[in-house]
Coordinates of C-alpha atoms in Angstrom, one line a residue:
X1 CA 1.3 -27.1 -0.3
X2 CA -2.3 -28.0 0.8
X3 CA -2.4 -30.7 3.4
X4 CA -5.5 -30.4 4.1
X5 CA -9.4 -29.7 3.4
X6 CA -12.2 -29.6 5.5
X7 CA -15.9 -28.3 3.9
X8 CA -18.8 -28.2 6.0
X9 CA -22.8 -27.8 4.1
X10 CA -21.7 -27.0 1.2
X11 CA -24.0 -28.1 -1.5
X12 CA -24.1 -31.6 -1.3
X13 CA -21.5 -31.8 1.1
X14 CA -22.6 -32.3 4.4
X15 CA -19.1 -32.8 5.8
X16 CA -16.4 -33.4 4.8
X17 CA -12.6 -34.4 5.8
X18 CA -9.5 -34.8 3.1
X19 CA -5.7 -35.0 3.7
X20 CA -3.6 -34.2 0.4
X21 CA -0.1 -35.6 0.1
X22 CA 2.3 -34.6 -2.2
X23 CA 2.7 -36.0 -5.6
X24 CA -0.2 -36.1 -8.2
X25 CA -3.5 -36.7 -6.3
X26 CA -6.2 -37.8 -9.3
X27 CA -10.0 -37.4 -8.0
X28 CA -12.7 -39.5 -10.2
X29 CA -16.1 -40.1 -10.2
X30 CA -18.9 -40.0 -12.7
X31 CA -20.4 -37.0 -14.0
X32 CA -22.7 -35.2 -12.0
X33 CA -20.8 -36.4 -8.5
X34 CA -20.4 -33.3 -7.2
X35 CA -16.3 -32.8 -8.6
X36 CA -17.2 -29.2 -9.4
X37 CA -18.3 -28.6 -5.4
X38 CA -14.9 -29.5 -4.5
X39 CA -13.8 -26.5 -6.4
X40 CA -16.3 -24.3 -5.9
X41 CA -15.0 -24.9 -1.9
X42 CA -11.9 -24.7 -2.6
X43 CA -12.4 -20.9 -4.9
X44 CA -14.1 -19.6 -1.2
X45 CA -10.6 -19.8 0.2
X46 CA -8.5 -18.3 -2.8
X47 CA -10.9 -15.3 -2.1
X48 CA -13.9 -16.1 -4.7
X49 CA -17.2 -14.3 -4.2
X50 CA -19.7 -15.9 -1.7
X51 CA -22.9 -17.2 -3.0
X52 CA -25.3 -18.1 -0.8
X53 CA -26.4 -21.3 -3.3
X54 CA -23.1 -22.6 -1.9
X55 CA -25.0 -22.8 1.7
X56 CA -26.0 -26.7 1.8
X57 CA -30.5 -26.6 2.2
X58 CA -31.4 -25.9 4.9
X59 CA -28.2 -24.9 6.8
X60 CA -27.6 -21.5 8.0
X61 CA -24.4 -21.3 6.9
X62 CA -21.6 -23.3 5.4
X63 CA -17.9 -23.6 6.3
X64 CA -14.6 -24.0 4.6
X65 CA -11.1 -24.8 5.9
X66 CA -8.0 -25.6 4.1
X67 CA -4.6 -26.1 5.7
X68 CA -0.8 -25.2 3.7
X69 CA 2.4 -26.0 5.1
X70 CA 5.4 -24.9 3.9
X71 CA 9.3 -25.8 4.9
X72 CA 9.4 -21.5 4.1
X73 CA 5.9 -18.8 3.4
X74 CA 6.6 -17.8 0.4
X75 CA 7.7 -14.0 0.1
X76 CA 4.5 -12.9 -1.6
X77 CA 2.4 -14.5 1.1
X78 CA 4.9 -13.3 3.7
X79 CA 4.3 -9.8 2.2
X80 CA 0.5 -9.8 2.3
X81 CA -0.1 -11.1 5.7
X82 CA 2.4 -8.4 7.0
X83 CA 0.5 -5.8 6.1
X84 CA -2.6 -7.1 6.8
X85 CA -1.3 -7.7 10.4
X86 CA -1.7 -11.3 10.7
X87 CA 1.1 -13.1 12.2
X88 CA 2.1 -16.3 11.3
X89 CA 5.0 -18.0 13.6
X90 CA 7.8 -19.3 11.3
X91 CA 6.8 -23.2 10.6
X92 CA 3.4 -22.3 12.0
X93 CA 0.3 -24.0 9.3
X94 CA -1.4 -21.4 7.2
X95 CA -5.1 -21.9 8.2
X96 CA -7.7 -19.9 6.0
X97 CA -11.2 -20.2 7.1
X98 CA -14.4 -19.4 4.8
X99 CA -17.5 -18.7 6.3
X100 CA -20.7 -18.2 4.2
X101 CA -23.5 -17.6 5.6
X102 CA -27.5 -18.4 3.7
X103 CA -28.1 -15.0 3.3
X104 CA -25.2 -14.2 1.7
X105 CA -22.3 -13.1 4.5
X106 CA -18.9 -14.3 4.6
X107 CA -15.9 -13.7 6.6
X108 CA -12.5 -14.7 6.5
X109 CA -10.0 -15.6 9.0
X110 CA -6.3 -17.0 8.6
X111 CA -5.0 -18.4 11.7
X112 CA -8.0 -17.4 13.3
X113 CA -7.5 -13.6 12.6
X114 CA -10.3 -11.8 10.8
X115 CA -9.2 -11.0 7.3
X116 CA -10.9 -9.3 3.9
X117 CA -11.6 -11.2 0.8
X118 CA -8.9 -9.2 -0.5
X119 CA -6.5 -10.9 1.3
X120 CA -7.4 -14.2 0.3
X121 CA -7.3 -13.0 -3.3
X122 CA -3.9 -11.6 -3.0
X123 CA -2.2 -15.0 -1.7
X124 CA -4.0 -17.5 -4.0
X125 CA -1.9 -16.8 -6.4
X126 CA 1.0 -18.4 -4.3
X127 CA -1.3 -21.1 -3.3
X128 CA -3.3 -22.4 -5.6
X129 CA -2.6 -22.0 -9.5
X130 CA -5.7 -23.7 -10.8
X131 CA -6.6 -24.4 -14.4
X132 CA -9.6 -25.5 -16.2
X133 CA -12.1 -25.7 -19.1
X134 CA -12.8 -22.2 -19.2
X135 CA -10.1 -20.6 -17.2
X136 CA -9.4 -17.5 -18.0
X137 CA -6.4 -16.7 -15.2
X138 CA -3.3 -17.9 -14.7
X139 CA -1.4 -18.7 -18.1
X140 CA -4.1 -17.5 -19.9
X141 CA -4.3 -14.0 -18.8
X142 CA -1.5 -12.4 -20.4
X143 CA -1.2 -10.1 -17.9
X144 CA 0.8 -12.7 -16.0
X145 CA 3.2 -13.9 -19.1
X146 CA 6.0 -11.3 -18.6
X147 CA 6.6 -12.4 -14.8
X148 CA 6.6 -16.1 -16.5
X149 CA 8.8 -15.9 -19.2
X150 CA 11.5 -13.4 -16.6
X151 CA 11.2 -16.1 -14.0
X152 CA 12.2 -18.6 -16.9
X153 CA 14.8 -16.6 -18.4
X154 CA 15.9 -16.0 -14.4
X155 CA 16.4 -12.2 -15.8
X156 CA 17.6 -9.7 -13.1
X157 CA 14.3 -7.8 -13.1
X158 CA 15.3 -5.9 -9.7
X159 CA 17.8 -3.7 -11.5
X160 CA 15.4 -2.3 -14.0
X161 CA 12.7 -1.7 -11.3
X162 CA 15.2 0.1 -9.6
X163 CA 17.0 1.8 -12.4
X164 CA 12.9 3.0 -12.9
X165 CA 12.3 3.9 -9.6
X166 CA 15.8 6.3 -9.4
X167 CA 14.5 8.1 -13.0
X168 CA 10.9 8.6 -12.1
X169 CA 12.6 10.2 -8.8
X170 CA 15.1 12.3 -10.8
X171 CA 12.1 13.4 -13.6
X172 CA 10.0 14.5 -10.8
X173 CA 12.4 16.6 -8.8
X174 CA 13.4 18.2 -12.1
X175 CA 9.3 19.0 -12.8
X176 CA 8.9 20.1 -9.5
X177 CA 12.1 22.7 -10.0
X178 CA 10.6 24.0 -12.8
X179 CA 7.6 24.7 -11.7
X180 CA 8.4 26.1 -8.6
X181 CA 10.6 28.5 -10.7
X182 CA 8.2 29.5 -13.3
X183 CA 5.6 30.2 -10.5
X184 CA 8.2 32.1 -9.2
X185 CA 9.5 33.9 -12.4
X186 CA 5.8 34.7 -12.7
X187 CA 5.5 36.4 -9.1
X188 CA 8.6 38.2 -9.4
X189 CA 7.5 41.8 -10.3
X190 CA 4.7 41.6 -7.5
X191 CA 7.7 39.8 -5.0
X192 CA 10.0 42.5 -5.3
X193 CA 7.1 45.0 -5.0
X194 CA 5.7 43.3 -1.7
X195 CA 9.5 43.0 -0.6
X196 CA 10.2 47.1 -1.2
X197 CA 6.7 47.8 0.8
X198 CA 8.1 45.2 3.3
X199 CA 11.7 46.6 3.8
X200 CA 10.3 49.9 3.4
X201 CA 8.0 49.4 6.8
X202 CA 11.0 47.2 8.3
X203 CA 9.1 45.1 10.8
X204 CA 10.5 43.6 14.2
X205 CA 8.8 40.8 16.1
X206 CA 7.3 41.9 19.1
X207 CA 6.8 45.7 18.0
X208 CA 3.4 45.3 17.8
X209 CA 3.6 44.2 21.1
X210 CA 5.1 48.0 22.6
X211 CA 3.7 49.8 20.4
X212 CA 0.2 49.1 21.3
X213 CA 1.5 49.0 25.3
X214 CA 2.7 52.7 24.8
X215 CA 0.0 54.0 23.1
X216 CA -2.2 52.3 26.4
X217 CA -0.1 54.1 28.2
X218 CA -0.9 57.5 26.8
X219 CA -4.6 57.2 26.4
X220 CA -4.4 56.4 30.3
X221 CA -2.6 59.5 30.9
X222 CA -5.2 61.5 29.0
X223 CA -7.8 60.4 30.8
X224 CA -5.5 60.7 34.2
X225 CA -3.9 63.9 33.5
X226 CA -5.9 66.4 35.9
X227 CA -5.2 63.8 38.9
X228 CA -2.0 63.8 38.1
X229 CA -1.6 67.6 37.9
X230 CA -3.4 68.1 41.1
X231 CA -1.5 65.2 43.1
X232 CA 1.7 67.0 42.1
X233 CA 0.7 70.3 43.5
X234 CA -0.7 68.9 46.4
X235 CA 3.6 67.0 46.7
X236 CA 5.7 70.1 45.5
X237 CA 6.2 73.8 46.5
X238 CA 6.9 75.5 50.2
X239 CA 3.4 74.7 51.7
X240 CA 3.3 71.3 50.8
X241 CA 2.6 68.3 53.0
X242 CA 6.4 66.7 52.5
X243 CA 7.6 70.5 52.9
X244 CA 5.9 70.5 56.0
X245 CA 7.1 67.3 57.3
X246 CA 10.4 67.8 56.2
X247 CA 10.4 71.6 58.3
X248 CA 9.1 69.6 61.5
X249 CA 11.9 66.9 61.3
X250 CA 14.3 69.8 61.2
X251 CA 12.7 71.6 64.3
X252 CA 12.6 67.4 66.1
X253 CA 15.8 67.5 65.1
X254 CA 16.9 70.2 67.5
X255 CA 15.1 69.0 70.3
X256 CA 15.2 64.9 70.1
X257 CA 17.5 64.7 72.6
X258 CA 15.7 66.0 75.5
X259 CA 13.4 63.2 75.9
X260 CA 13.4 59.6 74.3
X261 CA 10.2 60.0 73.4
X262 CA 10.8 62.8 70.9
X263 CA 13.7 61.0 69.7
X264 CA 11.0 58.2 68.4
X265 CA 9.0 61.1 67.3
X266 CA 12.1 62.2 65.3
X267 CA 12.4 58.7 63.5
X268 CA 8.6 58.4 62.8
X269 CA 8.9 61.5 60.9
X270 CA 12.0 60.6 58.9
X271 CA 10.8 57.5 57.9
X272 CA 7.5 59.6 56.5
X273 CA 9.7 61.8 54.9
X274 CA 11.4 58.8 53.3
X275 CA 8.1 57.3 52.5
X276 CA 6.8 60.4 51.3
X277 CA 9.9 61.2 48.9
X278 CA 9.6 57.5 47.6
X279 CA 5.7 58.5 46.6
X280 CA 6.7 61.9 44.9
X281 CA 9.6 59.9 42.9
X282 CA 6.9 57.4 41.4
X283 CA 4.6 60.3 41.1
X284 CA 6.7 62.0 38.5
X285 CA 7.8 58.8 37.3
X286 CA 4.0 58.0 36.3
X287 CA 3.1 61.2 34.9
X288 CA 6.5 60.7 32.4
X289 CA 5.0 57.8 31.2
X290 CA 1.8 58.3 31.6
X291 CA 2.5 61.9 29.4
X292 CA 0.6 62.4 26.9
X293 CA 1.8 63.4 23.8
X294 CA -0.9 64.2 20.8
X295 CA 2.2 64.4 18.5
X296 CA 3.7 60.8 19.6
X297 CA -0.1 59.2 19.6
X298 CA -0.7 59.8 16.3
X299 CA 2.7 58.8 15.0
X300 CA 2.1 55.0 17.2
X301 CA -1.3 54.6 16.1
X302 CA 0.0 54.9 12.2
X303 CA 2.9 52.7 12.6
X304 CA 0.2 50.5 14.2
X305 CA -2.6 50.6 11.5
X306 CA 0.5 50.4 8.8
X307 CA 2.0 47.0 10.2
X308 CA -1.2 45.7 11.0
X309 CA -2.8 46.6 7.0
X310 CA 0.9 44.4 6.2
X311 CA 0.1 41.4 7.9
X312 CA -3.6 41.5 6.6
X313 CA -2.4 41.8 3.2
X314 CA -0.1 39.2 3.3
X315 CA -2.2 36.6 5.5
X316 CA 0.1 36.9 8.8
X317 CA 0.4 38.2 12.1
X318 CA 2.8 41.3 12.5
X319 CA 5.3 39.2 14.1
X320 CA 4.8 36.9 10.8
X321 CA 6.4 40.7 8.6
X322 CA 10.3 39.4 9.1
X323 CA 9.7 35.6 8.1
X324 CA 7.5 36.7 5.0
X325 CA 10.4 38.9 4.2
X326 CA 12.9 36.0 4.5
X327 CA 11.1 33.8 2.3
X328 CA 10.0 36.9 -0.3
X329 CA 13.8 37.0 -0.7
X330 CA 14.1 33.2 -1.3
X331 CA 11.9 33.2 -3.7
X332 CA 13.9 35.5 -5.7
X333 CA 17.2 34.1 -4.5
X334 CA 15.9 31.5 -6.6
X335 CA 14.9 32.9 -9.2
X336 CA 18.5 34.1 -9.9
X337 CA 19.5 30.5 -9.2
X338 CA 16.9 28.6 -10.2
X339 CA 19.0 28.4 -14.1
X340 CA 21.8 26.3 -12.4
X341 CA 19.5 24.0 -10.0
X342 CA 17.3 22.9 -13.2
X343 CA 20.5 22.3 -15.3
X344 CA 22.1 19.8 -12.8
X345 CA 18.9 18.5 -12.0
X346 CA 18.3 17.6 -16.1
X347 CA 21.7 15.9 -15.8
X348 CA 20.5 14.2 -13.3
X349 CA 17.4 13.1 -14.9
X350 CA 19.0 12.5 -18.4
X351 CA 22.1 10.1 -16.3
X352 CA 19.2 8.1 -14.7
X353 CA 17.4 8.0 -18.2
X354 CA 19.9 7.1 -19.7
X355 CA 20.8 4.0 -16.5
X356 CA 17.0 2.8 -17.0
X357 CA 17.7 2.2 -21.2
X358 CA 20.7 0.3 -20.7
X359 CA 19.4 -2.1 -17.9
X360 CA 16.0 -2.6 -20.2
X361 CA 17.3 -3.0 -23.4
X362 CA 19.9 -5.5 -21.5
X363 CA 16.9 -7.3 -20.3
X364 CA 14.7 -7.4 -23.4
X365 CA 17.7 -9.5 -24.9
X366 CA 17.7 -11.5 -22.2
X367 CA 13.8 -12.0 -22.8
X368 CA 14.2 -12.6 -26.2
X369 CA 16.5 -15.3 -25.9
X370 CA 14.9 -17.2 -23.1
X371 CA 11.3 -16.1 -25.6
X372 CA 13.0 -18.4 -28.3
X373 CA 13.7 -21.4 -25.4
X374 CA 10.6 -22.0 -24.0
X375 CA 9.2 -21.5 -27.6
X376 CA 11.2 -24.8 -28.6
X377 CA 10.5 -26.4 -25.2
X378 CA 6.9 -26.1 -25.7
X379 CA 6.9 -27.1 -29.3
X380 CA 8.7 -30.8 -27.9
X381 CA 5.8 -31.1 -25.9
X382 CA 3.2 -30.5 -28.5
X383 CA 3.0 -33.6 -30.3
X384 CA 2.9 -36.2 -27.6
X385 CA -0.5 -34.3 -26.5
X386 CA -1.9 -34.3 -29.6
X387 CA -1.4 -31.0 -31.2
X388 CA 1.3 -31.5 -33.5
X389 CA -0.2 -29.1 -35.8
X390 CA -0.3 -26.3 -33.4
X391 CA 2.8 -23.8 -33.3
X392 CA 3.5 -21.9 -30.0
X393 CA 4.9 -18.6 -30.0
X394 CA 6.3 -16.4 -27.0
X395 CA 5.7 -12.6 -28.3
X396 CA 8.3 -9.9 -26.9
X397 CA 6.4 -6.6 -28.2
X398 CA 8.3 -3.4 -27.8
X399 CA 6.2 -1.1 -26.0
X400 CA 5.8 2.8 -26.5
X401 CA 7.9 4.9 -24.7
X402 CA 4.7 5.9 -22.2
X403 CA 3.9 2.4 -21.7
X404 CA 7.8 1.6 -20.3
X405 CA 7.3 0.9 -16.0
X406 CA 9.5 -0.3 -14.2
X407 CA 9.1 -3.9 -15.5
X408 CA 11.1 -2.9 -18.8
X409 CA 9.9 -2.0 -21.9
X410 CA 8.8 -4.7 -23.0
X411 CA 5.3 -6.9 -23.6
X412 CA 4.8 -10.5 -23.5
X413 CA 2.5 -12.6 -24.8
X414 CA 2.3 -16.4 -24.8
X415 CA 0.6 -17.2 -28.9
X416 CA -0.5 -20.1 -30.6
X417 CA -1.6 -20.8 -34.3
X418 CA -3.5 -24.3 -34.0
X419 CA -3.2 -25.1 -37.7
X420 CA -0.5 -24.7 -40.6
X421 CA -0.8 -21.7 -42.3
X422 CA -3.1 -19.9 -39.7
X423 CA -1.9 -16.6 -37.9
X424 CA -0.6 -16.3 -33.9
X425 CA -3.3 -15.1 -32.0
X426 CA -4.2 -15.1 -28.3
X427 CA -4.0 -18.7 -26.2
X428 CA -8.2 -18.1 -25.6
X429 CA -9.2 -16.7 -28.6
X430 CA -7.8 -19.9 -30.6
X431 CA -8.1 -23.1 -28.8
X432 CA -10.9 -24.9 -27.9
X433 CA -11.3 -26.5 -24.6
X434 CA -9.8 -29.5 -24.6
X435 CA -6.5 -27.6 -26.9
X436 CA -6.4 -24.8 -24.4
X437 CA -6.1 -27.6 -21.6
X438 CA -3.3 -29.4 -23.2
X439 CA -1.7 -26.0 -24.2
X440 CA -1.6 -25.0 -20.8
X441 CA -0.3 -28.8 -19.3
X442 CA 2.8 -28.2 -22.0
X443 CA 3.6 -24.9 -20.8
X444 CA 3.7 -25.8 -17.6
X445 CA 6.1 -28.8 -17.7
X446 CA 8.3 -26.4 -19.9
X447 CA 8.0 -23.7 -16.9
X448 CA 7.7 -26.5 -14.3
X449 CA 11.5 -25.5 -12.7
X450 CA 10.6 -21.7 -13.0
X451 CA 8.2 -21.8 -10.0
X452 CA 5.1 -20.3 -9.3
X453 CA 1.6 -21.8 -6.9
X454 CA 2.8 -24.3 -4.2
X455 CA -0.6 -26.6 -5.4
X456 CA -1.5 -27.0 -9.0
X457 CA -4.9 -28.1 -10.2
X458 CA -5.7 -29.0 -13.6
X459 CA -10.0 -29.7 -14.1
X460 CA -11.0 -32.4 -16.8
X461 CA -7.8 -31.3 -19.0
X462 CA -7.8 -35.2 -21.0
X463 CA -11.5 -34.2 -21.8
X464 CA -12.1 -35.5 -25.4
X465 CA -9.0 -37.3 -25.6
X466 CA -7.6 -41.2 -24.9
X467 CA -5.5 -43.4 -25.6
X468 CA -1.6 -42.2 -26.0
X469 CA -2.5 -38.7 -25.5
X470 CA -4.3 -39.7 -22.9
X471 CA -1.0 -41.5 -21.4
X472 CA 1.3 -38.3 -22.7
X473 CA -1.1 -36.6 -20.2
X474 CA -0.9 -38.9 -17.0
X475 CA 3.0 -39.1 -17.9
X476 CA 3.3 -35.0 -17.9
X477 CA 0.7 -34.2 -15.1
X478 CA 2.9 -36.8 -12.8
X479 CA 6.2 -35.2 -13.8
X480 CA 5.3 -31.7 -12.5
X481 CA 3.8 -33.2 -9.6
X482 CA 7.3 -35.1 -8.4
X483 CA 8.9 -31.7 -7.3
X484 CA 5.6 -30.4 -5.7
X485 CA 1.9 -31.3 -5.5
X486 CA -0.6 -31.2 -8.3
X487 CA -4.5 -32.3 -8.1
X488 CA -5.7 -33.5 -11.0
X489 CA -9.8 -33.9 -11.6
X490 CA -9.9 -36.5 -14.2
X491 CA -12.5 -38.8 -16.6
X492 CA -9.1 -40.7 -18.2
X493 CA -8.3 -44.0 -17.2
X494 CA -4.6 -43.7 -18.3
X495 CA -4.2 -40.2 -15.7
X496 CA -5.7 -41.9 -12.6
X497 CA -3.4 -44.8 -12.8
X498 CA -0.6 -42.0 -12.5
X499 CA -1.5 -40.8 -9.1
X500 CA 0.2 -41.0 -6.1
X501 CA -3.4 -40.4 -4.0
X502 CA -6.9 -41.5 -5.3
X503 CA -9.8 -39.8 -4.6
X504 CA -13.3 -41.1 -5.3
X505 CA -16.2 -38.6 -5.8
X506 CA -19.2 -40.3 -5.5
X507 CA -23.1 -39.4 -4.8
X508 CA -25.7 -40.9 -3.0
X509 CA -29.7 -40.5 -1.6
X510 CA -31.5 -41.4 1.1
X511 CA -35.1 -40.6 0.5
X512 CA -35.3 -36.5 -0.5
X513 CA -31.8 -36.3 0.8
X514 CA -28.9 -36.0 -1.5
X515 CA -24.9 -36.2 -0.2
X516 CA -21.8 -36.0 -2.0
X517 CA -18.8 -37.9 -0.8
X518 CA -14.8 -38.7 -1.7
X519 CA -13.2 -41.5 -0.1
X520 CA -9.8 -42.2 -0.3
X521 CA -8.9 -45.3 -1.9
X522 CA -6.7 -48.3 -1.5
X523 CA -5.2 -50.7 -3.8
X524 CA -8.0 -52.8 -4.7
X525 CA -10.1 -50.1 -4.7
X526 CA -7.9 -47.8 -7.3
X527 CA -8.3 -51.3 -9.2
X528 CA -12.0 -51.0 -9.3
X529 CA -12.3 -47.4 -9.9
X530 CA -10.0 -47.4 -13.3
X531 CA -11.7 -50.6 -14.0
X532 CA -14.8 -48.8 -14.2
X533 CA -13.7 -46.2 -15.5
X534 CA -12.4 -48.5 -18.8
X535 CA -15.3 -50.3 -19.2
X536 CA -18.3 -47.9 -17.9
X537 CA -21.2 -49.6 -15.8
X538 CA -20.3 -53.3 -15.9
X539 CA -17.1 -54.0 -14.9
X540 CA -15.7 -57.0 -16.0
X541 CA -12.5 -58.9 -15.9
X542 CA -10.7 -57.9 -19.0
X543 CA -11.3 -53.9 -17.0
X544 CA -9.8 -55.7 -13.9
X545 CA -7.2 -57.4 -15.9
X546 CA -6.3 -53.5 -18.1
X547 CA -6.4 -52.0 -14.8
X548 CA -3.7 -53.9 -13.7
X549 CA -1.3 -53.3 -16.5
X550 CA -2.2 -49.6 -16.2
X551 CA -1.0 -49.4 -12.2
X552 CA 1.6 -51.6 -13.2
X553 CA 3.1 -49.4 -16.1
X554 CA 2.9 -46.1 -13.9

């Protein structure tokens, strides 16, 4: 609930301090005190645009700050502020800051952390439900009735939302399937003609690779062949060096042991010869690879061109070939297949179909009953506020079949007819201020156990009436308040005495400057107030006296 509001040059409010209890808090004061600042400050914290006519004269900026505590955050507020990233320690205050500055800035914090607007908007509805003369939110907007009348009826809306969420799943798989084989069925002729090239050419990762090493190889040899030819004269045949090295290790041979010196003479030589062999082994071994074979080239360079005009016709490297092949064989793997995947996915589909209707239509009968109890707990509320010739009506309209989400299939409207005879039509398109007011205060106590805003404020809504409707107001206004905390701005006499907190809005000047300011008030000054408020600018003792038995009577 809100504990607790502190505005800073905001208008007429220079600055100002107020702790709210829980219970019915009434705020009074005559017209023109500044009632409507109050909630103009308190719209910058449910995330209302900034106007910089809210900056007080001459400020630079103004400053809002309103304190909620809760014994638990409520889920939706939980919710929001977790994906915002703003922590909040369990039983920690929820402090929302407004800053507006005079050339029209504002930022937001909550808890100190920098927030957007949007943010503020999104948790209002958790915090403050406000209502007023020309409210057009809340119970008015009936884009909020079917959450109302579900959390009345306490229907199990989870089971349709998920029942939705399962066939939406199923329909789109099966849509998917489809397509993917008709694009396919489409592509088939020019698949298997691609896959008959493909397996035709029979690619292999990393031939493109050796093939274009090999053919390297033979352009080298080419260009190397007359060095080779002459270096293998120059190591073969009888009057070659290595012949001539090998005849003078044989003649060593006979001789090496006369001397030690031609024995190391000897071993020179054979490790030349070994040396030299070792050279004429790699010698031939080069010119084999390095042969070159016009034949062979041409026969490498067109497997070359031909795997390489593959991958550029199908987008891939030549390495890619196999995996395109895979997949071109998929495709019409699927194809073939594609009959039996659709069908069990259209059972599917038609199973969770069928799961979704059962769980709605369960829940539009649980809508339509709970539809016809709040209709006949609003209509006991009626009369006592002085609109016993108003009918109210809870409208459960079936909704096309494109329409259905996964809050049902249903539509709800909250109508009224304000006199006999007349036709059900929209709550703001009927009643007139002070009937739309009253309209709202009895569907509120008739939704009062159903939840909704921790703080509820209701603006002028005993405008135009007194007496016992007056009363049947106070006495309503304080029985929603006992199980939370509702604010109630207020010109009636008969409400004020209800409140559990009095708050006086009054204005005052000094010289060109003009303040607003709410005091909280005592006993005697409650008295007072509702005295004035009985008898207008002269308050006398009979006011005193009616006063009395009005504080006494609540």
């Amino acid at each position: 609930m809100l504990t607790g509001l502190s505005i800073r040059n905001v208008v007429l409010i220079e600055a100002l301090d107020l702790a709210f209890p829980r219970g019915l808090g009434v705020l009074t004061g005559e017209t023109g005190a500044g009632k409507s600042i109050l909630l103009d400050s308190l719209g910058l914290i449910l995330g209302d645009r900034a106007d910089s006519g809210l900056v007080r004269a001459g400020e630079d900026q103004a400053n809002v700050t309103a304190t909620f505590e809760f014994s638990e955050l409520p889920e939706p507020i939980r919710a929001a502020l977790a994906e915002a990233e703003v922590d909040v320690e369990p039983g920690e205050p929820l402090i929302v800051r407004r800053r507006v500055r005079a050339d029209g800035g504002s930022k937001a914090f909550v808890n100190d952390q920098p927030v957007g607007v949007a943010l503020l908007r999104e948790m209002a509805r958790s915090l403050v439900e406000l209502h007023g003369q020309h409210d057009d939110r809340g119970l008015v907007n009936a884009r909020g009735h079917r959450a109302l009348l579900d959390r009345y009826a306490r229907a199990d809306t989870a089971g349709v939302a998920a029942a939705w969420d399962k066939w939406r799943e199923a329909e789109t798989a099966l849509a998917q399937a489809k397509a993917h084989v008709e694009q396919a069925a489409a592509e088939q002729d020019l698949l298997l003609a691609h896959l008959a090239e493909l397996t035709t050419l029979e690619p292999v990762e990393g031939e493109e690779e050796e093939l274009a090493s090999t053919r390297a190889d033979m352009q080298k040899g080419e260009r190397l062949s007359g060095d080779l030819a002459e270096l293998q004269h120059l190591w073969s045949g009888s009057d070659s060096a290595l012949a001539s090295l090998r005849g003078a290790a044989r003649r060593l041979d006979r001789i090496a042991h006369e001397h030690p010196l031609l024995a190391e003479a000897l071993a020179a030589i054979d490790r030349a010869v070994i040396e030299a062999g070792e050279a004429e082994d790699k010698l031939v071994a080069a010119a084999d690879v390095l042969a070159h074979d016009p034949a062979l080239l041409d026969r490498i360079e067109t497997r070359l061109f031909d795997l390489r005009a593959a991958a550029r016709k199908h987008h891939c490297t030549v390495d890619e070939l196999p995996e395109k092949m895979r997949l071109m064989r998929e495709a019409l793997d699927a194809i073939e297949g594609g009959g039996a995947q659709i069908a069990a996915l259209q059972r599917a589909a038609q199973e969770a179909g069928l799961d979704y209707r059962a769980k709605a239509e369960a829940l539009s009968v649980v809508r339509a009953e709970a539809a016809r109890r709040l209709d006949q707990a609003v209509a006991a509320e009626l009369a006592p506020l002085k609109l016993d010739a108003a009918k109210f009506h809870t409208a459960v309209i079936r909704l096309p079949e494109d329409r259905w989400s996964g809050q049902g299939v249903d539509a709800v409207e909250f109508l009224i007819s304000t006199n006999p005879g007349a036709d059900f039509a929209p709550l703001a398109k009927i009643a007139s201020g002070g009937e739309l007011s009253r309209f709202i205060l009895a569907l509120k106590v008739a939704l009062a156990e159903e939840g909704g805003a921790a703080t509820i404020i209701f603006d002028e809504i005993d405008r135009g009436v007194g007496g016992a409707v007056a009363s049947a107001i106070g006495e309503r206004l304080a029985r929603l308040a006992a199980g939370g905390q509702l604010l109630a701005v207020t010109h009636s006499p008969q409400v004020a005495a209800r409140g559990n907190a009095h708050y006086l809005i009054a204005k005052s000047s000094e010289g060109t400057v003009t303040r607003t300011s709410v005091t909280l008030l005592d006993a005697a000054g409650r008295q007072e107030e509702i005295a004035r408020m009985l008898s207008g600018a002269e308050i006398t003792a009979e006011a005193r006296a009616q006063a009395d038995r009005l504080l006494e009577q609540a």
